[in-house]
mmCIF file of C-alpha atoms and ligand atoms in Angstrom:
data_model
loop_
_atom_site.group_PDB
_atom_site.id
_atom_site.type_symbol
_atom_site.label_atom_id
_atom_site.label_comp_id
_atom_site.label_asym_id
_atom_site.label_seq_id
_atom_site.Cartn_x
_atom_site.Cartn_y
_atom_site.Cartn_z
ATOM 1 C CA MET A 1 52.531 84.467 7.778
ATOM 2 C CA GLN A 2 55.183 83.385 10.234
ATOM 3 C CA ILE A 3 56.700 85.824 12.707
ATOM 4 C CA GLN A 4 60.208 84.865 13.783
ATOM 5 C CA GLU A 5 62.302 86.143 16.696
ATOM 6 C CA ASN A 6 65.918 87.323 16.775
ATOM 7 C CA VAL A 7 66.571 87.021 13.065
ATOM 8 C CA SER A 8 69.861 88.129 11.527
ATOM 9 C CA LEU A 9 69.316 90.840 8.901
ATOM 10 C CA ARG A 10 72.611 89.996 7.227
ATOM 11 C CA PRO A 11 70.997 88.548 4.072
ATOM 12 C CA TYR A 12 68.617 91.510 3.936
ATOM 13 C CA ASN A 13 71.054 94.459 3.725
ATOM 14 C CA THR A 14 73.553 94.859 0.886
ATOM 15 C CA PHE A 15 76.239 96.154 3.286
ATOM 16 C CA GLY A 16 76.049 92.664 4.803
ATOM 17 C CA PHE A 17 75.975 93.764 8.451
ATOM 18 C CA ASP A 18 75.043 91.052 10.903
ATOM 19 C CA VAL A 19 72.448 92.915 12.923
ATOM 20 C CA LYS A 20 69.517 91.194 14.631
ATOM 21 C CA ALA A 21 65.833 92.053 14.305
ATOM 22 C CA ARG A 22 63.757 91.464 17.462
ATOM 23 C CA TYR A 23 60.898 90.183 15.263
ATOM 24 C CA PHE A 24 60.835 89.442 11.538
ATOM 25 C CA VAL A 25 58.093 88.607 9.069
ATOM 26 C CA SER A 26 58.004 88.258 5.305
ATOM 27 C CA ILE A 27 54.782 89.465 3.663
ATOM 28 C CA THR A 28 53.620 88.223 0.259
ATOM 29 C CA SER A 29 50.317 90.045 -0.314
ATOM 30 C CA THR A 30 48.629 93.360 0.453
ATOM 31 C CA SER A 31 45.832 91.683 2.393
ATOM 32 C CA GLU A 32 48.349 89.805 4.536
ATOM 33 C CA LEU A 33 50.047 93.106 5.314
ATOM 34 C CA GLN A 34 46.752 94.770 6.232
ATOM 35 C CA GLN A 35 45.870 91.843 8.468
ATOM 36 C CA LEU A 36 49.176 92.177 10.298
ATOM 37 C CA LEU A 37 48.801 95.933 10.778
ATOM 38 C CA LEU A 38 45.321 95.440 12.268
ATOM 39 C CA ASP A 39 46.371 92.564 14.535
ATOM 40 C CA PRO A 40 46.040 93.802 18.161
ATOM 41 C CA THR A 41 48.954 91.561 19.252
ATOM 42 C CA TRP A 42 51.342 93.762 17.295
ATOM 43 C CA ALA A 43 49.537 97.085 17.685
ATOM 44 C CA THR A 44 52.056 98.618 20.090
ATOM 45 C CA THR A 45 55.204 97.051 18.607
ATOM 46 C CA PRO A 46 57.240 99.478 16.505
ATOM 47 C CA LYS A 47 57.416 98.376 12.892
ATOM 48 C CA TRP A 48 60.190 98.748 10.400
ATOM 49 C CA ILE A 49 59.901 98.156 6.682
ATOM 50 C CA LEU A 50 62.546 96.442 4.670
ATOM 51 C CA GLY A 51 62.643 96.542 0.878
ATOM 52 C CA GLY A 52 65.738 95.275 -0.894
ATOM 53 C CA GLY A 53 67.965 96.615 1.918
ATOM 54 C CA SER A 54 70.165 98.276 -0.670
ATOM 55 C CA ASN A 55 70.025 101.798 0.711
ATOM 56 C CA VAL A 56 70.209 101.276 4.434
ATOM 57 C CA LEU A 57 72.965 101.415 7.047
ATOM 58 C CA LEU A 58 72.189 99.215 10.064
ATOM 59 C CA THR A 59 74.132 100.530 13.041
ATOM 60 C CA ARG A 60 72.414 98.673 15.912
ATOM 61 C CA PRO A 61 69.988 95.824 16.630
ATOM 62 C CA VAL A 62 66.486 96.592 15.359
ATOM 63 C CA ASP A 63 64.154 96.428 18.349
ATOM 64 C CA ALA A 64 61.026 96.285 16.232
ATOM 65 C CA LEU A 65 58.940 94.037 14.023
ATOM 66 C CA VAL A 66 60.819 94.072 10.730
ATOM 67 C CA ILE A 67 58.405 93.606 7.828
ATOM 68 C CA GLN A 68 60.021 92.375 4.667
ATOM 69 C CA ILE A 69 57.912 93.130 1.624
ATOM 70 C CA GLY A 70 57.901 90.123 -0.690
ATOM 71 C CA ILE A 71 54.832 91.034 -2.784
ATOM 72 C CA LYS A 72 55.477 89.726 -6.293
ATOM 73 C CA GLY A 73 53.847 89.868 -9.719
ATOM 74 C CA ILE A 74 53.946 91.963 -12.906
ATOM 75 C CA GLU A 75 50.699 92.682 -14.742
ATOM 76 C CA LEU A 76 49.634 94.664 -17.779
ATOM 77 C CA VAL A 77 47.138 97.300 -16.643
ATOM 78 C CA ARG A 78 46.290 98.884 -20.005
ATOM 79 C CA GLN A 79 47.836 100.017 -23.287
ATOM 80 C CA ASP A 80 47.316 102.397 -26.181
ATOM 81 C CA ASP A 81 49.192 102.903 -29.469
ATOM 82 C CA HIS A 82 52.218 104.452 -27.800
ATOM 83 C CA HIS A 83 52.389 103.298 -24.192
ATOM 84 C CA LEU A 84 51.661 100.498 -21.875
ATOM 85 C CA TRP A 85 51.139 100.525 -18.156
ATOM 86 C CA LEU A 86 52.657 97.769 -16.038
ATOM 87 C CA ARG A 87 51.946 97.221 -12.366
ATOM 88 C CA ALA A 88 54.683 95.454 -10.424
ATOM 89 C CA GLY A 89 54.600 94.119 -6.867
ATOM 90 C CA ALA A 90 56.806 96.038 -4.424
ATOM 91 C CA GLY A 91 58.851 92.918 -3.685
ATOM 92 C CA GLU A 92 59.913 92.327 -7.289
ATOM 93 C CA ASN A 93 63.661 92.649 -7.761
ATOM 94 C CA TRP A 94 64.282 95.936 -9.597
ATOM 95 C CA HIS A 95 66.833 94.643 -12.077
ATOM 96 C CA GLN A 96 64.697 91.606 -12.948
ATOM 97 C CA PHE A 97 61.840 94.015 -13.665
ATOM 98 C CA VAL A 98 64.114 96.066 -15.938
ATOM 99 C CA LEU A 99 65.188 92.923 -17.812
ATOM 100 C CA TYR A 100 61.555 91.886 -18.209
ATOM 101 C CA CYS A 101 60.826 95.283 -19.844
ATOM 102 C CA VAL A 102 63.943 95.135 -22.038
ATOM 103 C CA GLU A 103 63.152 91.624 -23.249
ATOM 104 C CA ASN A 104 59.556 92.532 -24.092
ATOM 105 C CA GLY A 105 60.459 95.762 -25.893
ATOM 106 C CA TYR A 106 58.992 98.097 -23.260
ATOM 107 C CA ALA A 107 61.132 101.227 -23.208
ATOM 108 C CA GLY A 108 61.947 103.655 -20.406
ATOM 109 C CA VAL A 109 63.844 101.813 -17.688
ATOM 110 C CA GLU A 110 66.822 100.402 -19.640
ATOM 111 C CA ASN A 111 69.199 103.089 -18.268
ATOM 112 C CA LEU A 112 68.244 101.946 -14.771
ATOM 113 C CA SER A 113 69.667 98.444 -15.285
ATOM 114 C CA LEU A 114 71.521 96.704 -12.463
ATOM 115 C CA ILE A 115 70.444 99.056 -9.667
ATOM 116 C CA PRO A 116 70.193 96.883 -6.555
ATOM 117 C CA GLY A 117 66.947 96.841 -4.572
ATOM 118 C CA THR A 118 63.260 96.260 -5.110
ATOM 119 C CA VAL A 119 60.462 97.849 -7.140
ATOM 120 C CA GLY A 120 58.846 99.173 -3.948
ATOM 121 C CA ALA A 121 62.021 100.854 -2.758
ATOM 122 C CA ALA A 122 62.666 102.511 -6.125
ATOM 123 C CA PRO A 123 60.210 105.435 -5.791
ATOM 124 C CA MET A 124 61.153 106.027 -2.138
ATOM 125 C CA GLN A 125 64.349 107.686 -3.238
ATOM 126 C CA ASN A 126 63.475 108.268 -6.898
ATOM 127 C CA ILE A 127 66.314 106.038 -8.094
ATOM 128 C CA GLY A 128 68.249 107.382 -11.036
ATOM 129 C CA ALA A 129 71.199 106.665 -13.278
ATOM 130 C CA TYR A 130 72.624 107.722 -16.639
ATOM 131 C CA GLY A 131 70.207 110.574 -17.221
ATOM 132 C CA VAL A 132 66.963 108.812 -16.241
ATOM 133 C CA GLU A 133 65.016 108.833 -12.978
ATOM 134 C CA ILE A 134 62.120 106.625 -11.998
ATOM 135 C CA LYS A 135 59.837 109.672 -11.924
ATOM 136 C CA ASP A 136 60.180 109.790 -15.755
ATOM 137 C CA VAL A 137 58.246 106.509 -16.123
ATOM 138 C CA PHE A 138 56.151 106.663 -12.993
ATOM 139 C CA GLU A 139 52.345 106.518 -13.211
ATOM 140 C CA GLU A 140 51.194 105.778 -9.653
ATOM 141 C CA LEU A 141 51.784 103.573 -6.647
ATOM 142 C CA GLU A 142 49.701 101.895 -4.007
ATOM 143 C CA ALA A 143 50.680 102.020 -0.355
ATOM 144 C CA VAL A 144 49.167 100.862 2.904
ATOM 145 C CA HIS A 145 48.821 103.336 5.764
ATOM 146 C CA VAL A 146 50.644 101.821 8.753
ATOM 147 C CA ALA A 147 48.291 103.338 11.353
ATOM 148 C CA THR A 148 44.969 102.385 9.724
ATOM 149 C CA ALA A 149 45.897 99.650 7.186
ATOM 150 C CA GLU A 150 44.005 101.587 4.499
ATOM 151 C CA LEU A 151 45.209 101.287 0.911
ATOM 152 C CA ARG A 152 45.896 104.608 -0.838
ATOM 153 C CA THR A 153 46.952 105.499 -4.380
ATOM 154 C CA PHE A 154 49.659 108.134 -4.892
ATOM 155 C CA ASP A 155 50.137 109.847 -8.256
ATOM 156 C CA ALA A 156 53.445 111.536 -9.157
ATOM 157 C CA PRO A 157 52.677 114.970 -7.586
ATOM 158 C CA ALA A 158 51.614 113.236 -4.351
ATOM 159 C CA CYS A 159 55.005 111.494 -4.246
ATOM 160 C CA ALA A 160 56.834 114.872 -4.393
ATOM 161 C CA PHE A 161 59.815 113.419 -6.234
ATOM 162 C CA GLY A 162 63.140 115.224 -6.052
ATOM 163 C CA TYR A 163 66.778 114.271 -6.534
ATOM 164 C CA ARG A 164 66.985 110.968 -4.572
ATOM 165 C CA GLU A 165 63.950 112.206 -2.638
ATOM 166 C CA SER A 166 60.239 111.621 -2.238
ATOM 167 C CA VAL A 167 57.527 112.282 0.324
ATOM 168 C CA PHE A 168 58.234 108.775 1.696
ATOM 169 C CA LYS A 169 61.666 109.922 2.915
ATOM 170 C CA ARG A 170 60.300 113.202 4.288
ATOM 171 C CA GLY A 171 56.766 114.156 5.384
ATOM 172 C CA LEU A 172 55.390 110.607 5.247
ATOM 173 C CA LYS A 173 58.528 108.804 6.441
ATOM 174 C CA ASP A 174 57.550 105.457 8.040
ATOM 175 C CA LYS A 175 53.845 106.252 7.607
ATOM 176 C CA TYR A 176 53.142 104.205 4.456
ATOM 177 C CA ILE A 177 54.254 100.868 3.070
ATOM 178 C CA ILE A 178 54.484 100.722 -0.719
ATOM 179 C CA THR A 179 52.840 97.562 -2.082
ATOM 180 C CA SER A 180 52.874 98.087 -5.871
ATOM 181 C CA VAL A 181 54.113 100.551 -8.477
ATOM 182 C CA THR A 182 52.607 101.238 -11.917
ATOM 183 C CA PHE A 183 54.969 102.332 -14.687
ATOM 184 C CA ARG A 184 54.188 104.000 -18.028
ATOM 185 C CA LEU A 185 56.493 102.454 -20.615
ATOM 186 C CA SER A 186 56.852 103.313 -24.287
ATOM 187 C CA LYS A 187 56.388 101.123 -27.314
ATOM 188 C CA GLN A 188 58.756 103.347 -29.312
ATOM 189 C CA PRO A 189 62.037 103.887 -27.486
ATOM 190 C CA THR A 190 63.609 107.290 -26.942
ATOM 191 C CA TYR A 191 67.226 106.581 -26.121
ATOM 192 C CA HIS A 192 69.092 108.587 -23.479
ATOM 193 C CA LEU A 193 72.726 108.214 -24.469
ATOM 194 C CA SER A 194 74.294 111.532 -23.565
ATOM 195 C CA TYR A 195 75.350 110.733 -19.988
ATOM 196 C CA GLY A 196 79.008 109.888 -19.391
ATOM 197 C CA ASP A 197 80.366 106.866 -21.210
ATOM 198 C CA ILE A 198 77.115 105.390 -22.538
ATOM 199 C CA GLN A 199 77.618 106.308 -26.194
ATOM 200 C CA LYS A 200 81.270 105.240 -26.099
ATOM 201 C CA THR A 201 80.437 101.909 -24.434
ATOM 202 C CA LEU A 202 77.618 101.328 -26.904
ATOM 203 C CA GLU A 203 80.087 101.792 -29.728
ATOM 204 C CA GLU A 204 82.554 99.363 -28.173
ATOM 205 C CA LEU A 205 79.958 96.697 -27.479
ATOM 206 C CA HIS A 206 77.413 97.103 -30.260
ATOM 207 C CA GLY A 207 78.974 99.287 -32.948
ATOM 208 C CA GLY A 208 76.956 102.245 -31.652
ATOM 209 C CA VAL A 209 73.576 100.897 -32.777
ATOM 210 C CA PRO A 210 71.116 101.423 -29.944
ATOM 211 C CA SER A 211 68.424 98.958 -28.936
ATOM 212 C CA LEU A 212 66.864 98.435 -25.525
ATOM 213 C CA ARG A 213 69.074 95.428 -24.997
ATOM 214 C CA ALA A 214 72.220 97.223 -26.203
ATOM 215 C CA VAL A 215 71.627 100.216 -23.917
ATOM 216 C CA SER A 216 70.889 97.945 -20.969
ATOM 217 C CA GLU A 217 74.072 95.978 -21.653
ATOM 218 C CA ALA A 218 76.123 99.174 -21.928
ATOM 219 C CA VAL A 219 74.787 100.396 -18.572
ATOM 220 C CA ILE A 220 75.486 97.003 -16.974
ATOM 221 C CA HIS A 221 79.010 97.084 -18.404
ATOM 222 C CA ILE A 222 79.711 100.583 -17.010
ATOM 223 C CA ARG A 223 78.228 99.808 -13.603
ATOM 224 C CA GLN A 224 80.187 96.571 -13.308
ATOM 225 C CA SER A 225 83.420 98.364 -14.147
ATOM 226 C CA LYS A 226 82.985 100.976 -11.377
ATOM 227 C CA LEU A 227 80.587 99.768 -8.749
ATOM 228 C CA PRO A 228 81.317 96.839 -6.439
ATOM 229 C CA ASP A 229 78.898 93.888 -6.595
ATOM 230 C CA PRO A 230 77.166 93.689 -3.182
ATOM 231 C CA ALA A 231 77.353 89.878 -3.438
ATOM 232 C CA GLU A 232 81.143 90.233 -3.297
ATOM 233 C CA ILE A 233 81.801 93.427 -1.287
ATOM 234 C CA GLY A 234 79.149 94.920 0.969
ATOM 235 C CA ASN A 235 77.964 98.377 -0.124
ATOM 236 C CA ALA A 236 74.876 100.490 -0.695
ATOM 237 C CA GLY A 237 75.788 102.237 -3.942
ATOM 238 C CA SER A 238 76.456 105.955 -3.652
ATOM 239 C CA PHE A 239 76.736 106.727 0.042
ATOM 240 C CA PHE A 240 76.327 110.498 -0.347
ATOM 241 C CA LYS A 241 74.260 112.662 -2.677
ATOM 242 C CA ASN A 242 75.957 114.893 -5.191
ATOM 243 C CA PRO A 243 75.820 118.339 -3.567
ATOM 244 C CA GLU A 244 74.056 121.237 -5.259
ATOM 245 C CA ILE A 245 75.840 124.510 -4.535
ATOM 246 C CA PRO A 246 75.313 128.181 -5.468
ATOM 247 C CA LYS A 247 76.970 129.112 -8.768
ATOM 248 C CA ALA A 248 79.044 131.823 -7.026
ATOM 249 C CA GLN A 249 80.531 129.216 -4.710
ATOM 250 C CA TYR A 250 81.203 126.925 -7.677
ATOM 251 C CA ASP A 251 82.967 129.698 -9.598
ATOM 252 C CA ALA A 252 85.144 130.524 -6.583
ATOM 253 C CA LEU A 253 86.092 126.848 -6.119
ATOM 254 C CA LYS A 254 86.845 126.483 -9.809
ATOM 255 C CA VAL A 255 89.509 129.193 -9.521
ATOM 256 C CA GLN A 256 91.372 127.085 -6.960
ATOM 257 C CA HIS A 257 90.509 123.669 -8.452
ATOM 258 C CA SER A 258 90.447 124.064 -12.206
ATOM 259 C CA THR A 259 89.411 120.439 -12.919
ATOM 260 C CA LEU A 260 86.309 120.539 -10.669
ATOM 261 C CA PRO A 261 83.421 119.112 -12.739
ATOM 262 C CA GLY A 262 80.019 120.791 -12.497
ATOM 263 C CA TYR A 263 76.552 120.338 -14.025
ATOM 264 C CA PRO A 264 74.469 123.547 -14.076
ATOM 265 C CA LEU A 265 70.930 123.172 -12.716
ATOM 266 C CA GLY A 266 69.258 126.309 -13.974
ATOM 267 C CA GLU A 267 71.192 129.575 -13.713
ATOM 268 C CA ASP A 268 72.116 129.788 -10.054
ATOM 269 C CA VAL A 269 72.867 126.257 -8.928
ATOM 270 C CA VAL A 270 75.573 123.768 -9.907
ATOM 271 C CA LYS A 271 75.657 120.084 -9.036
ATOM 272 C CA VAL A 272 79.156 118.814 -8.269
ATOM 273 C CA PRO A 273 80.143 115.139 -8.107
ATOM 274 C CA ALA A 274 80.733 114.047 -4.521
ATOM 275 C CA GLY A 275 82.961 111.234 -5.854
ATOM 276 C CA TRP A 276 85.370 113.836 -7.237
ATOM 277 C CA LEU A 277 85.440 115.812 -3.969
ATOM 278 C CA ILE A 278 86.089 112.645 -1.932
ATOM 279 C CA GLU A 279 88.821 111.490 -4.307
ATOM 280 C CA GLN A 280 90.536 114.916 -4.222
ATOM 281 C CA ALA A 281 90.370 114.878 -0.425
ATOM 282 C CA GLY A 282 92.524 111.745 -0.625
ATOM 283 C CA TRP A 283 90.028 109.051 0.373
ATOM 284 C CA LYS A 284 89.718 106.931 -2.755
ATOM 285 C CA GLY A 285 90.836 103.367 -1.965
ATOM 286 C CA HIS A 286 91.365 104.213 1.733
ATOM 287 C CA ARG A 287 90.837 101.186 3.982
ATOM 288 C CA ALA A 288 90.133 101.257 7.731
ATOM 289 C CA GLY A 289 90.025 97.615 8.865
ATOM 290 C CA ALA A 290 86.758 96.046 7.746
ATOM 291 C CA VAL A 291 85.483 99.145 5.927
ATOM 292 C CA GLY A 292 86.754 101.550 3.310
ATOM 293 C CA VAL A 293 86.225 103.848 0.349
ATOM 294 C CA HIS A 294 85.928 101.950 -2.934
ATOM 295 C CA ALA A 295 89.040 102.130 -5.119
ATOM 296 C CA ARG A 296 87.148 102.652 -8.406
ATOM 297 C CA GLN A 297 84.307 104.963 -7.256
ATOM 298 C CA ALA A 298 84.994 107.122 -4.213
ATOM 299 C CA LEU A 299 81.294 107.795 -3.616
ATOM 300 C CA VAL A 300 80.812 104.173 -2.544
ATOM 301 C CA LEU A 301 81.708 103.111 1.005
ATOM 302 C CA VAL A 302 82.400 99.390 1.309
ATOM 303 C CA HIS A 303 82.321 96.653 3.936
ATOM 304 C CA TYR A 304 84.854 93.869 3.412
ATOM 305 C CA GLY A 305 83.257 91.602 6.046
ATOM 306 C CA GLY A 306 83.304 91.260 9.825
ATOM 307 C CA GLY A 307 82.749 94.993 10.413
ATOM 308 C CA SER A 308 79.867 97.055 11.754
ATOM 309 C CA GLY A 309 77.572 99.819 10.612
ATOM 310 C CA GLU A 310 79.129 102.013 13.306
ATOM 311 C CA GLN A 311 82.470 101.729 11.502
ATOM 312 C CA ILE A 312 80.900 102.883 8.229
ATOM 313 C CA LYS A 313 79.211 105.736 10.087
ATOM 314 C CA GLU A 314 82.550 106.784 11.601
ATOM 315 C CA LEU A 315 84.283 106.634 8.222
ATOM 316 C CA ALA A 316 81.448 108.620 6.644
ATOM 317 C CA GLN A 317 81.839 111.321 9.295
ATOM 318 C CA GLN A 318 85.584 111.523 8.662
ATOM 319 C CA VAL A 319 84.987 111.836 4.905
ATOM 320 C CA GLN A 320 82.361 114.533 5.489
ATOM 321 C CA ALA A 321 84.657 116.519 7.801
ATOM 322 C CA SER A 322 87.581 116.312 5.415
ATOM 323 C CA VAL A 323 85.567 117.347 2.324
ATOM 324 C CA GLU A 324 84.047 120.210 4.288
ATOM 325 C CA GLU A 325 87.461 121.398 5.435
ATOM 326 C CA LYS A 326 88.952 121.273 1.929
ATOM 327 C CA PHE A 327 86.016 122.554 -0.135
ATOM 328 C CA GLY A 328 83.549 124.145 2.324
ATOM 329 C CA ILE A 329 80.849 121.700 1.145
ATOM 330 C CA ARG A 330 78.890 119.530 3.568
ATOM 331 C CA LEU A 331 78.030 116.142 2.041
ATOM 332 C CA THR A 332 74.598 114.687 2.831
ATOM 333 C CA PRO A 333 74.176 110.895 3.020
ATOM 334 C CA GLU A 334 71.903 109.269 0.446
ATOM 335 C CA VAL A 335 71.737 106.095 2.517
ATOM 336 C CA ASN A 336 69.170 105.838 5.340
ATOM 337 C CA PHE A 337 70.651 105.270 8.808
ATOM 338 C CA MET A 338 68.978 102.856 11.206
HETATM 339 N N1 EPU B 1 84.378 110.989 -10.076
HETATM 340 C C1 EPU B 1 85.661 111.130 -9.626
HETATM 341 N N2 EPU B 1 86.143 110.205 -8.745
HETATM 342 C C2 EPU B 1 85.401 109.164 -8.306
HETATM 343 C C3 EPU B 1 84.076 109.026 -8.765
HETATM 344 C C4 EPU B 1 83.572 109.953 -9.659
HETATM 345 O O1 EPU B 1 86.373 112.045 -9.994
HETATM 346 O O2 EPU B 1 85.915 108.359 -7.506
HETATM 347 C C5 EPU B 1 83.862 111.940 -11.085
HETATM 348 C C6 EPU B 1 83.771 111.276 -12.446
HETATM 349 O O3 EPU B 1 84.960 111.346 -13.132
HETATM 350 C C7 EPU B 1 82.680 112.068 -13.128
HETATM 351 C C8 EPU B 1 81.770 112.442 -11.978
HETATM 352 O O4 EPU B 1 82.545 112.308 -10.784
HETATM 353 O O5 EPU B 1 83.216 113.257 -13.660
HETATM 354 C C9 EPU B 1 80.501 111.626 -11.920
HETATM 355 O O6 EPU B 1 80.810 110.262 -11.721
HETATM 356 P P1 EPU B 1 79.805 109.074 -12.129
HETATM 357 O O7 EPU B 1 79.364 109.221 -13.534
HETATM 358 O O8 EPU B 1 80.432 107.795 -11.717
HETATM 359 O O9 EPU B 1 78.497 109.327 -11.294
HETATM 360 P P2 EPU B 1 78.218 109.839 -9.801
HETATM 361 O O10 EPU B 1 77.781 111.249 -9.864
HETATM 362 O O11 EPU B 1 79.377 109.514 -8.906
HETATM 363 C C10 EPU B 1 75.671 109.275 -9.889
HETATM 364 C C11 EPU B 1 74.663 108.566 -9.055
HETATM 365 C C12 EPU B 1 74.769 107.055 -9.255
HETATM 366 C C13 EPU B 1 74.546 106.743 -10.720
HETATM 367 C C14 EPU B 1 75.576 107.511 -11.554
HETATM 368 C C15 EPU B 1 75.327 107.365 -13.026
HETATM 369 C C16 EPU B 1 74.271 109.973 -7.116
HETATM 370 C C17 EPU B 1 74.515 110.167 -5.651
HETATM 371 N N3 EPU B 1 74.854 108.907 -7.646
HETATM 372 O O12 EPU B 1 76.964 108.912 -9.410
HETATM 373 O O13 EPU B 1 73.736 106.439 -8.489
HETATM 374 O O14 EPU B 1 74.665 105.352 -10.956
HETATM 375 O O15 EPU B 1 75.487 108.929 -11.252
HETATM 376 O O16 EPU B 1 74.173 108.075 -13.372
HETATM 377 O O17 EPU B 1 73.576 110.761 -7.733
HETATM 378 C C18 EPU B 1 73.279 105.542 -6.349
HETATM 379 O O18 EPU B 1 72.496 106.485 -6.218
HETATM 380 O O19 EPU B 1 73.446 104.672 -5.461
HETATM 381 C C19 EPU B 1 74.055 105.460 -7.566
HETATM 382 C C20 EPU B 1 74.984 104.516 -7.756
#
């Protein structure tokens, strides 16, 4: 375990901001992490955990010990006739884990193909796409308590999953470090093809015949056509959450904006796509120097290079103000600010 000083976090955040960490260490095992947390030398230094850096906006230097979780490994925990349980290290790349499942015929995560980030970061915000969320395949996770270095197991209720939410973003924010996640995958696939263009893309690419590989490829195809590749243009996926508004407010808006899409959540609440609101407010493709609003998906803020997190923050505030003025809806960021 080697602790470095003044390390650029540029390779460690998908926005690609060149922000320095006062101290930086990469951890490859749970015991190494526990050892570090119990080390009196670092007891009073603030600590900051970095997963895949795909959902974070760095706005200033990080005056802390940045701990990058590089715990690897995928193991079969148990299986029965219908399911198998896989435990993956928090530092495994999420998409590589999905491909591993797809290639081995383990069903449940194929719709979550190509989401940037790590296995450990996935439950933090209950990642989701194309009708599936990680909570649907989640069994349990292990996490180390920062204050005591004790290892604790969290089952799904203890994680309090919500839409892009979990207890690790709320009540237990910064209190635990996720070290592994166990998933319950199926031996017989149940395909989720009803969201958006999946069925259509499947037909174009594979004549409509679903298989784990075909669904994964369809999702990859759709994502690549809309979402910028962080290796080419800095971004953190959807910058805002899709707002959930009272049905009465939705109905009133629909009178003025007849094309407003909406997905009912129960009887009284409607989820509306933030990307639509931002596009209608005139921001799609807008560029402000080094930052901008993506031209093919208005929910994604992008960094073209040489800019700062402050610039993204400023742009985000302008977008929020303008959407609020036009629609009376306040957008909430999905990305964590640092
Ligand atoms: N839309 C527009 N203009 C835009 C973008 C979207 O009008 O610029 C409209 C679309 O036409 C569609 C609706 O908004 O009617 C929804 O668009 P899309 O299917 O692209 O999904 P989204 O709601 O914008 C969410 C997730 C994504 C996830 C996709 C697919 C959130 C905040 N985002 O986006 O997740 O990949 O659905 O399931 O829930 C992420 O969280 O980082 C992320 C990329």
